[in-house]
JSON list of C-alpha atoms in Angstrom, two decimals:
[
{"chain": "E", "resi": 1, "resn": "MET", "atom": "CA", "xyz": [83.58, 77.53, 19.35]},
{"chain": "E", "resi": 2, "resn": "ASN", "atom": "CA", "xyz": [81.54, 77.64, 22.71]},
{"chain": "E", "resi": 3, "resn": "LEU", "atom": "CA", "xyz": [79.77, 80.35, 21.68]},
{"chain": "E", "resi": 4, "resn": "ILE", "atom": "CA", "xyz": [78.71, 78.33, 18.58]},
{"chain": "E", "resi": 5, "resn": "LYS", "atom": "CA", "xyz": [78.37, 75.38, 20.69]},
{"chain": "E", "resi": 6, "resn": "SER", "atom": "CA", "xyz": [76.12, 77.34, 22.81]},
{"chain": "E", "resi": 7, "resn": "VAL", "atom": "CA", "xyz": [74.52, 78.33, 19.70]},
{"chain": "E", "resi": 8, "resn": "CYS", "atom": "CA", "xyz": [73.98, 74.40, 18.57]},
{"chain": "E", "resi": 9, "resn": "ARG", "atom": "CA", "xyz": [72.53, 73.47, 21.83]},
{"chain": "E", "resi": 10, "resn": "GLY", "atom": "CA", "xyz": [69.32, 75.41, 21.81]},
{"chain": "E", "resi": 11, "resn": "GLN", "atom": "CA", "xyz": [68.92, 75.14, 18.35]},
{"chain": "E", "resi": 12, "resn": "ARG", "atom": "CA", "xyz": [70.51, 71.94, 17.07]},
{"chain": "E", "resi": 13, "resn": "LYS", "atom": "CA", "xyz": [68.69, 70.94, 14.56]},
{"chain": "E", "resi": 14, "resn": "PRO", "atom": "CA", "xyz": [68.65, 73.90, 12.45]},
{"chain": "E", "resi": 15, "resn": "VAL", "atom": "CA", "xyz": [72.06, 74.99, 13.28]},
{"chain": "E", "resi": 16, "resn": "ARG", "atom": "CA", "xyz": [74.38, 72.01, 12.24]},
{"chain": "E", "resi": 17, "resn": "LEU", "atom": "CA", "xyz": [73.40, 72.40, 9.15]},
{"chain": "E", "resi": 18, "resn": "ALA", "atom": "CA", "xyz": [75.01, 75.35, 8.59]},
{"chain": "E", "resi": 19, "resn": "LEU", "atom": "CA", "xyz": [77.72, 74.88, 10.30]},
{"chain": "E", "resi": 20, "resn": "VAL", "atom": "CA", "xyz": [78.94, 72.02, 8.90]},
{"chain": "E", "resi": 21, "resn": "GLY", "atom": "CA", "xyz": [81.50, 73.92, 7.00]},
{"chain": "E", "resi": 22, "resn": "LEU", "atom": "CA", "xyz": [82.86, 76.42, 8.73]},
{"chain": "E", "resi": 23, "resn": "LEU", "atom": "CA", "xyz": [83.18, 73.75, 11.59]},
{"chain": "E", "resi": 24, "resn": "LEU", "atom": "CA", "xyz": [84.73, 71.67, 9.19]},
{"chain": "E", "resi": 25, "resn": "PHE", "atom": "CA", "xyz": [86.52, 74.64, 8.05]},
{"chain": "E", "resi": 26, "resn": "VAL", "atom": "CA", "xyz": [88.10, 75.35, 11.39]},
{"chain": "E", "resi": 27, "resn": "CYS", "atom": "CA", "xyz": [88.53, 71.55, 13.64]},
{"chain": "E", "resi": 28, "resn": "ALA", "atom": "CA", "xyz": [90.40, 70.82, 10.20]},
{"chain": "E", "resi": 29, "resn": "PRO", "atom": "CA", "xyz": [91.44, 73.99, 7.76]},
{"chain": "E", "resi": 30, "resn": "ASP", "atom": "CA", "xyz": [93.61, 71.05, 5.88]},
{"chain": "E", "resi": 31, "resn": "LEU", "atom": "CA", "xyz": [91.42, 68.67, 5.02]},
{"chain": "E", "resi": 32, "resn": "ALA", "atom": "CA", "xyz": [90.91, 70.21, 1.40]},
{"chain": "E", "resi": 33, "resn": "ARG", "atom": "CA", "xyz": [94.84, 70.06, 0.23]},
{"chain": "E", "resi": 34, "resn": "PRO", "atom": "CA", "xyz": [95.66, 68.74, -2.61]},
{"chain": "E", "resi": 35, "resn": "GLN", "atom": "CA", "xyz": [97.10, 65.27, -2.78]},
{"chain": "E", "resi": 36, "resn": "GLU", "atom": "CA", "xyz": [100.20, 66.98, -4.36]},
{"chain": "E", "resi": 37, "resn": "GLN", "atom": "CA", "xyz": [100.54, 68.70, -0.84]},
{"chain": "E", "resi": 38, "resn": "GLU", "atom": "CA", "xyz": [99.95, 65.14, 1.36]},
{"chain": "E", "resi": 39, "resn": "ALA", "atom": "CA", "xyz": [102.67, 62.96, 0.29]},
{"chain": "E", "resi": 40, "resn": "ASP", "atom": "CA", "xyz": [105.32, 64.97, 2.29]},
{"chain": "E", "resi": 41, "resn": "PRO", "atom": "CA", "xyz": [104.02, 66.83, 5.60]},
{"chain": "E", "resi": 42, "resn": "SER", "atom": "CA", "xyz": [106.73, 67.47, 7.01]},
{"chain": "E", "resi": 43, "resn": "ALA", "atom": "CA", "xyz": [106.95, 69.77, 3.81]},
{"chain": "E", "resi": 44, "resn": "GLN", "atom": "CA", "xyz": [104.43, 72.27, 4.98]},
{"chain": "E", "resi": 45, "resn": "GLU", "atom": "CA", "xyz": [104.98, 71.26, 8.57]},
{"chain": "E", "resi": 46, "resn": "SER", "atom": "CA", "xyz": [105.42, 74.38, 10.86]},
{"chain": "E", "resi": 47, "resn": "GLU", "atom": "CA", "xyz": [107.81, 75.48, 13.16]},
{"chain": "E", "resi": 48, "resn": "THR", "atom": "CA", "xyz": [105.49, 75.04, 16.92]},
{"chain": "E", "resi": 49, "resn": "VAL", "atom": "CA", "xyz": [104.98, 70.33, 14.72]},
{"chain": "E", "resi": 50, "resn": "ARG", "atom": "CA", "xyz": [108.58, 70.16, 13.71]},
{"chain": "E", "resi": 51, "resn": "ARG", "atom": "CA", "xyz": [109.79, 72.16, 17.27]},
{"chain": "E", "resi": 52, "resn": "TYR", "atom": "CA", "xyz": [106.83, 69.25, 19.55]},
{"chain": "E", "resi": 53, "resn": "ARG", "atom": "CA", "xyz": [108.26, 66.36, 16.89]},
{"chain": "E", "resi": 54, "resn": "GLU", "atom": "CA", "xyz": [111.36, 66.31, 17.58]},
{"chain": "E", "resi": 55, "resn": "VAL", "atom": "CA", "xyz": [111.03, 67.24, 22.02]},
{"chain": "E", "resi": 56, "resn": "ALA", "atom": "CA", "xyz": [108.42, 64.02, 21.66]},
{"chain": "E", "resi": 57, "resn": "GLU", "atom": "CA", "xyz": [111.23, 62.07, 19.86]},
{"chain": "E", "resi": 58, "resn": "LYS", "atom": "CA", "xyz": [113.88, 62.65, 21.99]},
{"chain": "E", "resi": 59, "resn": "ARG", "atom": "CA", "xyz": [112.20, 62.29, 25.40]},
{"chain": "E", "resi": 60, "resn": "ASN", "atom": "CA", "xyz": [109.92, 60.27, 24.47]},
{"chain": "E", "resi": 61, "resn": "ARG", "atom": "CA", "xyz": [107.28, 61.52, 27.51]},
{"chain": "E", "resi": 62, "resn": "PRO", "atom": "CA", "xyz": [103.30, 60.98, 27.07]},
{"chain": "E", "resi": 63, "resn": "ILE", "atom": "CA", "xyz": [103.03, 65.53, 27.30]},
{"chain": "E", "resi": 64, "resn": "ASP", "atom": "CA", "xyz": [105.41, 65.61, 24.48]},
{"chain": "E", "resi": 65, "resn": "HIS", "atom": "CA", "xyz": [103.36, 63.53, 22.35]},
{"chain": "E", "resi": 66, "resn": "TYR", "atom": "CA", "xyz": [100.30, 65.01, 22.94]},
{"chain": "E", "resi": 67, "resn": "ASN", "atom": "CA", "xyz": [101.54, 68.41, 22.22]},
{"chain": "E", "resi": 68, "resn": "LEU", "atom": "CA", "xyz": [103.12, 67.51, 19.05]},
{"chain": "E", "resi": 69, "resn": "GLY", "atom": "CA", "xyz": [99.78, 65.88, 18.60]},
{"chain": "E", "resi": 70, "resn": "THR", "atom": "CA", "xyz": [97.74, 68.52, 19.84]},
{"chain": "E", "resi": 71, "resn": "ALA", "atom": "CA", "xyz": [99.38, 70.47, 17.33]},
{"chain": "E", "resi": 72, "resn": "LEU", "atom": "CA", "xyz": [98.74, 68.40, 14.23]},
{"chain": "E", "resi": 73, "resn": "LEU", "atom": "CA", "xyz": [96.13, 68.59, 15.25]},
{"chain": "E", "resi": 74, "resn": "ARG", "atom": "CA", "xyz": [95.11, 72.74, 15.70]},
{"chain": "E", "resi": 75, "resn": "GLU", "atom": "CA", "xyz": [96.83, 72.60, 12.08]},
{"chain": "E", "resi": 76, "resn": "GLY", "atom": "CA", "xyz": [93.94, 69.85, 10.92]},
{"chain": "E", "resi": 77, "resn": "GLN", "atom": "CA", "xyz": [96.85, 67.21, 10.27]},
{"chain": "E", "resi": 78, "resn": "VAL", "atom": "CA", "xyz": [94.07, 64.70, 11.80]},
{"chain": "E", "resi": 79, "resn": "GLY", "atom": "CA", "xyz": [95.38, 61.01, 10.33]},
{"chain": "E", "resi": 80, "resn": "GLU", "atom": "CA", "xyz": [98.76, 61.90, 11.22]},
{"chain": "E", "resi": 81, "resn": "ALA", "atom": "CA", "xyz": [97.76, 63.55, 15.84]},
{"chain": "E", "resi": 82, "resn": "GLN", "atom": "CA", "xyz": [96.34, 60.61, 15.59]},
{"chain": "E", "resi": 83, "resn": "TYR", "atom": "CA", "xyz": [99.78, 58.08, 16.14]},
{"chain": "E", "resi": 84, "resn": "PRO", "atom": "CA", "xyz": [100.96, 61.30, 19.41]},
{"chain": "E", "resi": 85, "resn": "LEU", "atom": "CA", "xyz": [97.40, 61.14, 20.56]},
{"chain": "E", "resi": 86, "resn": "GLN", "atom": "CA", "xyz": [97.62, 57.60, 21.13]},
{"chain": "E", "resi": 87, "resn": "GLU", "atom": "CA", "xyz": [100.64, 57.48, 22.97]},
{"chain": "E", "resi": 88, "resn": "SER", "atom": "CA", "xyz": [99.89, 60.58, 25.99]},
{"chain": "E", "resi": 89, "resn": "LEU", "atom": "CA", "xyz": [97.04, 57.78, 26.60]},
{"chain": "E", "resi": 90, "resn": "GLY", "atom": "CA", "xyz": [99.18, 56.64, 28.99]},
{"chain": "E", "resi": 91, "resn": "SER", "atom": "CA", "xyz": [100.40, 60.35, 31.02]},
{"chain": "E", "resi": 92, "resn": "GLU", "atom": "CA", "xyz": [99.99, 59.16, 35.13]},
{"chain": "E", "resi": 93, "resn": "ARG", "atom": "CA", "xyz": [98.64, 63.24, 35.04]},
{"chain": "E", "resi": 94, "resn": "THR", "atom": "CA", "xyz": [95.11, 62.50, 34.76]},
{"chain": "E", "resi": 95, "resn": "ALA", "atom": "CA", "xyz": [94.85, 66.15, 32.65]},
{"chain": "E", "resi": 96, "resn": "VAL", "atom": "CA", "xyz": [97.42, 65.13, 30.40]},
{"chain": "E", "resi": 97, "resn": "ARG", "atom": "CA", "xyz": [95.54, 61.85, 29.72]},
{"chain": "E", "resi": 98, "resn": "GLU", "atom": "CA", "xyz": [91.61, 63.32, 30.08]},
{"chain": "E", "resi": 99, "resn": "GLN", "atom": "CA", "xyz": [92.87, 65.47, 26.64]},
{"chain": "E", "resi": 100, "resn": "GLY", "atom": "CA", "xyz": [94.29, 62.55, 24.92]},
{"chain": "E", "resi": 101, "resn": "TYR", "atom": "CA", "xyz": [91.74, 60.73, 24.27]},
{"chain": "E", "resi": 102, "resn": "TYR", "atom": "CA", "xyz": [89.20, 63.67, 23.76]},
{"chain": "E", "resi": 103, "resn": "ASN", "atom": "CA", "xyz": [91.62, 64.80, 21.39]},
{"chain": "E", "resi": 104, "resn": "TYR", "atom": "CA", "xyz": [91.57, 61.33, 19.53]},
{"chain": "E", "resi": 105, "resn": "GLY", "atom": "CA", "xyz": [88.37, 61.48, 19.51]},
{"chain": "E", "resi": 106, "resn": "LEU", "atom": "CA", "xyz": [88.02, 65.20, 18.21]},
{"chain": "E", "resi": 107, "resn": "SER", "atom": "CA", "xyz": [91.22, 63.39, 15.43]},
{"chain": "E", "resi": 108, "resn": "ALA", "atom": "CA", "xyz": [89.35, 60.02, 15.32]},
{"chain": "E", "resi": 109, "resn": "ALA", "atom": "CA", "xyz": [86.28, 61.32, 14.15]},
{"chain": "E", "resi": 110, "resn": "LEU", "atom": "CA", "xyz": [87.37, 64.03, 11.68]},
{"chain": "E", "resi": 111, "resn": "ASP", "atom": "CA", "xyz": [89.59, 60.98, 9.85]},
{"chain": "E", "resi": 112, "resn": "GLY", "atom": "CA", "xyz": [87.04, 58.92, 9.44]},
{"chain": "E", "resi": 113, "resn": "ARG", "atom": "CA", "xyz": [84.11, 60.90, 8.60]},
{"chain": "E", "resi": 114, "resn": "SER", "atom": "CA", "xyz": [86.15, 62.75, 5.25]},
{"chain": "E", "resi": 115, "resn": "ALA", "atom": "CA", "xyz": [87.45, 58.64, 4.79]},
{"chain": "E", "resi": 116, "resn": "GLU", "atom": "CA", "xyz": [84.55, 58.89, 1.44]},
{"chain": "E", "resi": 117, "resn": "SER", "atom": "CA", "xyz": [85.70, 56.15, -0.92]},
{"chain": "E", "resi": 118, "resn": "ASP", "atom": "CA", "xyz": [86.44, 53.73, 2.29]},
{"chain": "E", "resi": 119, "resn": "PRO", "atom": "CA", "xyz": [82.96, 52.39, 3.87]},
{"chain": "E", "resi": 120, "resn": "ASN", "atom": "CA", "xyz": [85.15, 50.18, 6.72]},
{"chain": "E", "resi": 121, "resn": "ALA", "atom": "CA", "xyz": [87.53, 53.21, 7.96]},
{"chain": "E", "resi": 122, "resn": "ARG", "atom": "CA", "xyz": [84.84, 55.53, 7.76]},
{"chain": "E", "resi": 123, "resn": "ARG", "atom": "CA", "xyz": [83.42, 53.12, 9.69]},
{"chain": "E", "resi": 124, "resn": "ALA", "atom": "CA", "xyz": [86.23, 52.54, 12.09]},
{"chain": "E", "resi": 125, "resn": "GLY", "atom": "CA", "xyz": [87.65, 56.36, 12.66]},
{"chain": "E", "resi": 126, "resn": "LEU", "atom": "CA", "xyz": [83.40, 57.22, 14.87]},
{"chain": "E", "resi": 127, "resn": "GLU", "atom": "CA", "xyz": [84.23, 53.57, 16.43]},
{"chain": "E", "resi": 128, "resn": "ALA", "atom": "CA", "xyz": [88.20, 55.49, 18.56]},
{"chain": "E", "resi": 129, "resn": "ALA", "atom": "CA", "xyz": [85.60, 58.26, 17.45]},
{"chain": "E", "resi": 130, "resn": "ARG", "atom": "CA", "xyz": [83.03, 57.07, 20.13]},
{"chain": "E", "resi": 131, "resn": "GLU", "atom": "CA", "xyz": [85.17, 54.89, 22.77]},
{"chain": "E", "resi": 132, "resn": "ALA", "atom": "CA", "xyz": [87.88, 57.83, 23.40]},
{"chain": "E", "resi": 133, "resn": "PHE", "atom": "CA", "xyz": [84.79, 60.24, 23.90]},
{"chain": "E", "resi": 134, "resn": "ARG", "atom": "CA", "xyz": [83.60, 57.39, 26.11]},
{"chain": "E", "resi": 135, "resn": "GLN", "atom": "CA", "xyz": [86.70, 57.35, 27.72]},
{"chain": "E", "resi": 136, "resn": "VAL", "atom": "CA", "xyz": [86.64, 61.45, 28.82]},
{"chain": "E", "resi": 137, "resn": "LEU", "atom": "CA", "xyz": [83.19, 60.15, 30.48]},
{"chain": "E", "resi": 138, "resn": "ARG", "atom": "CA", "xyz": [84.24, 57.69, 31.66]},
{"chain": "E", "resi": 139, "resn": "ASP", "atom": "CA", "xyz": [86.92, 59.78, 33.74]},
{"chain": "E", "resi": 140, "resn": "ARG", "atom": "CA", "xyz": [84.48, 62.96, 33.79]},
{"chain": "E", "resi": 141, "resn": "PRO", "atom": "CA", "xyz": [81.39, 62.28, 33.92]},
{"chain": "E", "resi": 142, "resn": "ASP", "atom": "CA", "xyz": [80.16, 66.65, 33.22]},
{"chain": "E", "resi": 143, "resn": "HIS", "atom": "CA", "xyz": [82.51, 67.14, 30.57]},
{"chain": "E", "resi": 144, "resn": "GLU", "atom": "CA", "xyz": [80.08, 68.46, 27.97]},
{"chain": "E", "resi": 145, "resn": "ASP", "atom": "CA", "xyz": [82.23, 68.33, 25.53]},
{"chain": "E", "resi": 146, "resn": "ALA", "atom": "CA", "xyz": [82.41, 65.94, 24.80]},
{"chain": "E", "resi": 147, "resn": "ARG", "atom": "CA", "xyz": [78.63, 64.22, 26.09]},
{"chain": "E", "resi": 148, "resn": "TRP", "atom": "CA", "xyz": [78.22, 66.66, 22.65]},
{"chain": "E", "resi": 149, "resn": "ASN", "atom": "CA", "xyz": [80.00, 64.84, 20.97]},
{"chain": "E", "resi": 150, "resn": "LEU", "atom": "CA", "xyz": [79.43, 61.19, 21.94]},
{"chain": "E", "resi": 151, "resn": "GLU", "atom": "CA", "xyz": [75.94, 61.97, 20.49]},
{"chain": "E", "resi": 152, "resn": "LEU", "atom": "CA", "xyz": [77.27, 63.36, 17.39]},
{"chain": "E", "resi": 153, "resn": "ILE", "atom": "CA", "xyz": [79.89, 60.61, 16.83]},
{"chain": "E", "resi": 154, "resn": "GLU", "atom": "CA", "xyz": [76.05, 57.86, 17.80]},
{"chain": "E", "resi": 155, "resn": "LEU", "atom": "CA", "xyz": [74.51, 60.56, 15.55]},
{"chain": "E", "resi": 156, "resn": "TRP", "atom": "CA", "xyz": [76.38, 59.90, 12.23]},
{"chain": "E", "resi": 157, "resn": "LEU", "atom": "CA", "xyz": [77.06, 55.90, 13.41]},
{"chain": "E", "resi": 158, "resn": "GLU", "atom": "CA", "xyz": [73.22, 55.14, 13.43]},
{"chain": "E", "resi": 159, "resn": "GLU", "atom": "CA", "xyz": [73.61, 57.33, 10.29]},
{"chain": "E", "resi": 160, "resn": "GLU", "atom": "CA", "xyz": [75.82, 54.43, 8.74]},
{"chain": "E", "resi": 161, "resn": "GLU", "atom": "CA", "xyz": [73.94, 51.27, 9.78]},
{"chain": "E", "resi": 162, "resn": "THR", "atom": "CA", "xyz": [70.82, 53.30, 8.20]},
{"chain": "E", "resi": 163, "resn": "GLY", "atom": "CA", "xyz": [72.68, 53.66, 4.87]},
{"chain": "E", "resi": 164, "resn": "GLY", "atom": "CA", "xyz": [72.84, 57.31, 4.78]},
{"chain": "E", "resi": 165, "resn": "ARG", "atom": "CA", "xyz": [75.95, 58.92, 4.40]},
{"chain": "E", "resi": 166, "resn": "GLY", "atom": "CA", "xyz": [74.49, 63.35, 3.92]},
{"chain": "E", "resi": 167, "resn": "ASP", "atom": "CA", "xyz": [73.54, 65.38, 7.03]},
{"chain": "E", "resi": 168, "resn": "ALA", "atom": "CA", "xyz": [70.43, 64.63, 6.44]},
{"chain": "E", "resi": 169, "resn": "GLY", "atom": "CA", "xyz": [68.20, 65.01, 9.98]},
{"chain": "E", "resi": 170, "resn": "GLY", "atom": "CA", "xyz": [70.75, 67.99, 11.29]},
{"chain": "E", "resi": 171, "resn": "GLN", "atom": "CA", "xyz": [73.44, 65.55, 11.50]},
{"chain": "E", "resi": 172, "resn": "GLY", "atom": "CA", "xyz": [75.74, 66.82, 10.18]},
{"chain": "E", "resi": 173, "resn": "ASP", "atom": "CA", "xyz": [77.99, 68.43, 13.07]},
{"chain": "E", "resi": 174, "resn": "SER", "atom": "CA", "xyz": [81.53, 68.49, 12.72]},
{"chain": "E", "resi": 175, "resn": "PRO", "atom": "CA", "xyz": [82.93, 67.36, 16.35]},
{"chain": "E", "resi": 176, "resn": "GLN", "atom": "CA", "xyz": [83.49, 70.36, 19.76]},
{"chain": "E", "resi": 177, "resn": "GLY", "atom": "CA", "xyz": [87.05, 70.67, 19.68]},
{"chain": "E", "resi": 178, "resn": "SER", "atom": "CA", "xyz": [86.67, 73.21, 22.53]},
{"chain": "E", "resi": 179, "resn": "GLY", "atom": "CA", "xyz": [88.73, 71.15, 24.68]},
{"chain": "E", "resi": 180, "resn": "SER", "atom": "CA", "xyz": [92.31, 70.32, 22.24]},
{"chain": "E", "resi": 181, "resn": "GLY", "atom": "CA", "xyz": [94.93, 72.97, 24.36]},
{"chain": "E", "resi": 182, "resn": "ALA", "atom": "CA", "xyz": [94.22, 73.34, 27.78]},
{"chain": "E", "resi": 183, "resn": "ALA", "atom": "CA", "xyz": [97.28, 70.65, 28.61]},
{"chain": "E", "resi": 184, "resn": "GLN", "atom": "CA", "xyz": [100.11, 71.79, 25.45]},
{"chain": "E", "resi": 185, "resn": "ALA", "atom": "CA", "xyz": [103.17, 72.67, 25.86]},
{"chain": "E", "resi": 186, "resn": "GLY", "atom": "CA", "xyz": [103.48, 71.05, 29.56]},
{"chain": "E", "resi": 187, "resn": "GLY", "atom": "CA", "xyz": [100.74, 72.77, 31.28]},
{"chain": "E", "resi": 188, "resn": "ALA", "atom": "CA", "xyz": [99.19, 69.94, 33.08]}
]
C-alpha cells in the first residue's frame, strides 16, 4: 500500500483512475460477493474472524473489538466491521483508539462508497468516515494516511453535492489502508 500511495502522491489525478479497481480489490475484495453468500456471513467466516469474535464476545474489551473489526475489514466485510470498530473507540490505550478511528473511517468510507442504490446511506457512510479521519488527525496531526483519506472523502462528498457519482476528475481512489493492522492481536 505504501508504494501505491507514494506513486499516487506525485501524480494523483492520472494515477487515481488506474488504481480504483486495484485498491478496491485490495481494500475490499469481498464487496462483489453474490447476494446469497451475504445472507449468512458466519458461513464464510474465517478461522481468524471466528476466534476474534469469540474473544470479543467473552472478554468485551476494546482491543478485542478492535481486532475483530480489523479482521473483518481485512476480509472485505466492511459493513460488519463497523460495529466492533466503534466499540474499540472507548479504549484507554491511545494506539488502539487511534487505529480504531482509522479503521472505522476506512470501513465507513468503503461501505458508504458501495451504497450505490441508497444516496442517504452513501452520504452517511462518507460523513462518518470524514469524522473518523478528522478524529485521527486531532489526535495525531502528522498521520499522513488519515490526511490523504480525509482529502479523498472530502472530494467524494463534494462530488455527492454536485450530483456527480462517477470518477470524473480522477477522484475515484479508495482510502489508503496501510495503517489497518498496527494494534492487531493486542500489539498496542
